[in-house]
């Protein structure tokens, strides 16, 4: 099935069950499913919500799982940390070795005092602090069969081949999911055996697709015409998808049928089975994709070693991966033969590994000998970024085994960054350069040499964002020794504070850090990991408002920038700054199980593409108010209700109480609307909680009964737009009013949430007693609904936006009445405190989400739309991006591999890699960045990185005049300038009269800057137009940078 584009569509967080009888004796992800009903308000939901959006309902199995992680060096530490953060019930660490100084260059769980202690026991103490909900234990004995039998998943790292085979055989026979993850130098391998009958409950990421039905033909086959949505103008179904129908009127035979396959005709039409005998289609309906569980079979390690199934992103990588498969196997043989790994950069050892690989891998086809040699030459090294990538991918496979979400790896995957050895500096490194120094960085020195390590310490980097990716980057930087030497510096800036929902995927934070600045906490955590790192924490946004702090001089002093931002606008701004200052930039991003790393290296690579416009969730007003079709519509309607009830009225009242003249600044129509809102808010002031419940009950009746009844009074179900054309058809579903029932959970949830928020707005003590609320509600008597005659209901956006002229008499009357009421409230004096408390929607506030969920689902019931659970409503209404620790850790590792190349000052484009990662199907695509585009101007070819630079110092030693700049361009490039500008200020225009031109030519470049309110600048960028330019050259000319004295 094709991978879908992700978006805010449909219902998420649902697990699909399948009885264990289909696979007798198998433990794990396929045995049982947990339903998708969310536990609103539980601490687990708040902590793991972003992860639940990735893993769905199966994530709730994690709490009951037991996982063994054997080998607690870099890769094992990454696996274990990810599992603990994800909330795995029991994680047992196994390692019989003791921590050494060199372990601290990749094993981020170890402190200086842990050197000489057992690695598993030392790691257990650190991991236990990560997540108190997880039981973390250490085991230092043998891996006996009795011990292994207690686990659902076993992960081996740093394990000899003989042990891998023995444990793999036992796990396969006992139905225990078995994973091998190993890294050596610049390469890693991953193997999965999930048994002969593993059930994948939900193989794909994101929510199942759905589309509103516009028409269904009677025929064989029948053709379904779908309506586009605001996010996608066409449907997203694929040939062979199974679908069901619901809410179809007329052709009701389709509703509730078993899933049927579709054939895609085009972007709007689907072909289904025989509908010729069905009733004619009338209107409405939803077609929804159904994902059925899949059964997969895996071979044990012993067999898979000889007959490997290797997963690759494209066929060109197969030879490379086969060569690495043979090389890893040969490495085991070399270690058994020699008692140690190949010495770094020792040609004889590398050749011996090649001989062993050729003998062991002969039956699997030819090898790439250069790959095997390169791998062997640095296989004694240990690199934190490689461990991060492989360890994160291995952890995701563990989560697949437990949850049954996503397709597991089938069965081998190889990863390498051996292109790093082609760097000019790296190619000259000798065996002596890589010899151990007794340093924590010996694993890195074994790959790149001691001189490179020293250069790493001198780096000056800016890290923008200390969230999920930022934490992983900073952890890697601490392990690598970035900015840990003389002259080095890391600047971290992030405006946010630590929140509960950060803790399951942001490694550097603990529950005690909640509400503290992220950047400060992250910097302190880095210093604990590596006291030598020189790090400075800021709580600033990098944007136009902070250019005095983060100006050109700041960016030009940097060796690079690492972007870990989560908004498109902020990323685009940072990219523009780095482009202007020619500063290398690493941009990383994730969404659920997908991630990417883009590298921008001046002047080698193409600048990063401008970010697309983010979807803002806006819909036509008439759709939201009268004709919703999807749960997204009802959730946005509920968001608007929240703002209109609990935020805007309070803001307007407070502003009116502080300064009633603010209305004079508004148009008359808007002023009248605000005054009526203020009047209503003051009139509705509750005295106690009972008043708040009564208000919520009246609001319920108004929105879910009366408003719908009025709509049906204007447009009855049988209403026709024109003869024979029903009004309620196509994208208009005919609603029905609801009848309030105090015993109905959704009805009561709405009342309690609305009353609580209403009480908070008016500073009345709230109550959450359901029984008390029901008692109050039973005493509420409301008048029967009476329709308003002549009420106009807009049917299109243009009618919605049309406003009636303001009633000036009504405006004057309201102003006078409210001014008198204001005087009475403040007692003739200005109010000292705001009268009301505006509430801004916060996606991590349970009461807020309770209101949104109930309000939306009641609206959905009005219109026959399938409701959404609490967690799904929170995601869609809060516009939450799904996130999981495994993706962020892998992406950060990939980014740090590019850092190595930047530190070497690599000028070879072929050595750099952009990466695209999909952990849902365990695919990693790394491709060379594109070169920069070029253009012709002034008779020569220019790159987008090129600019003209001049020291703007005149013959008198002072700042140049405009005339001297014109002369310089003529003398240096032979260009006659007709127009010269600084921003929007015209410095020279040949079309002006002689007197004006003379004045322009005589002025200094920075004159009038202060008068224009601009700060003094040492560098000016000028825009020019030259004589004889083609029209095509308008936006294609090198910028002119003038450096002032």
XYZ file of N, CA and C in Angstrom, residues 48 51 55 59 62 81-88 131 134 399 504 884-885:
57
model
N 2.533 11.270 27.260
C 2.829 10.517 26.037
C 1.976 10.925 24.843
N 3.470 10.956 21.363
C 3.859 9.615 20.944
C 2.647 8.772 20.571
N 2.030 6.129 17.461
C 1.897 4.691 17.636
C 0.456 4.221 17.727
N 0.129 1.765 21.533
C 1.112 2.317 22.463
C 0.783 1.960 23.901
N 2.722 -0.764 25.764
C 4.108 -0.568 26.204
C 4.246 -0.768 27.708
N 17.596 4.245 26.389
C 17.049 5.560 26.719
C 15.742 5.812 25.970
N 15.699 5.436 24.701
C 14.478 5.646 23.914
C 13.329 4.820 24.480
N 13.601 3.585 24.876
C 12.541 2.730 25.414
C 12.037 3.233 26.764
N 12.939 3.724 27.583
C 12.529 4.256 28.880
C 11.698 5.518 28.687
N 12.149 6.419 27.831
C 11.383 7.639 27.579
C 10.016 7.322 26.988
N 9.941 6.276 26.156
C 8.680 5.920 25.507
C 7.687 5.290 26.476
N 8.138 4.880 27.674
C 7.216 4.338 28.665
C 7.104 2.832 28.662
N 8.134 2.116 28.168
C 8.133 0.654 28.225
C 8.092 0.223 29.693
N 12.484 8.319 33.620
C 11.047 8.082 33.618
C 10.683 7.219 34.826
N 8.784 3.778 34.603
C 9.400 2.587 34.011
C 10.298 1.918 35.040
N 9.543 -0.980 19.466
C 8.199 -0.433 19.608
C 7.232 -1.080 18.619
N 8.695 12.828 27.493
C 8.824 11.492 26.902
C 9.721 11.476 25.668
N 8.073 11.489 18.315
C 8.542 10.324 19.055
C 10.059 10.397 19.160
N 10.606 9.929 20.268
C 12.025 10.067 20.571
C 12.903 9.376 19.527
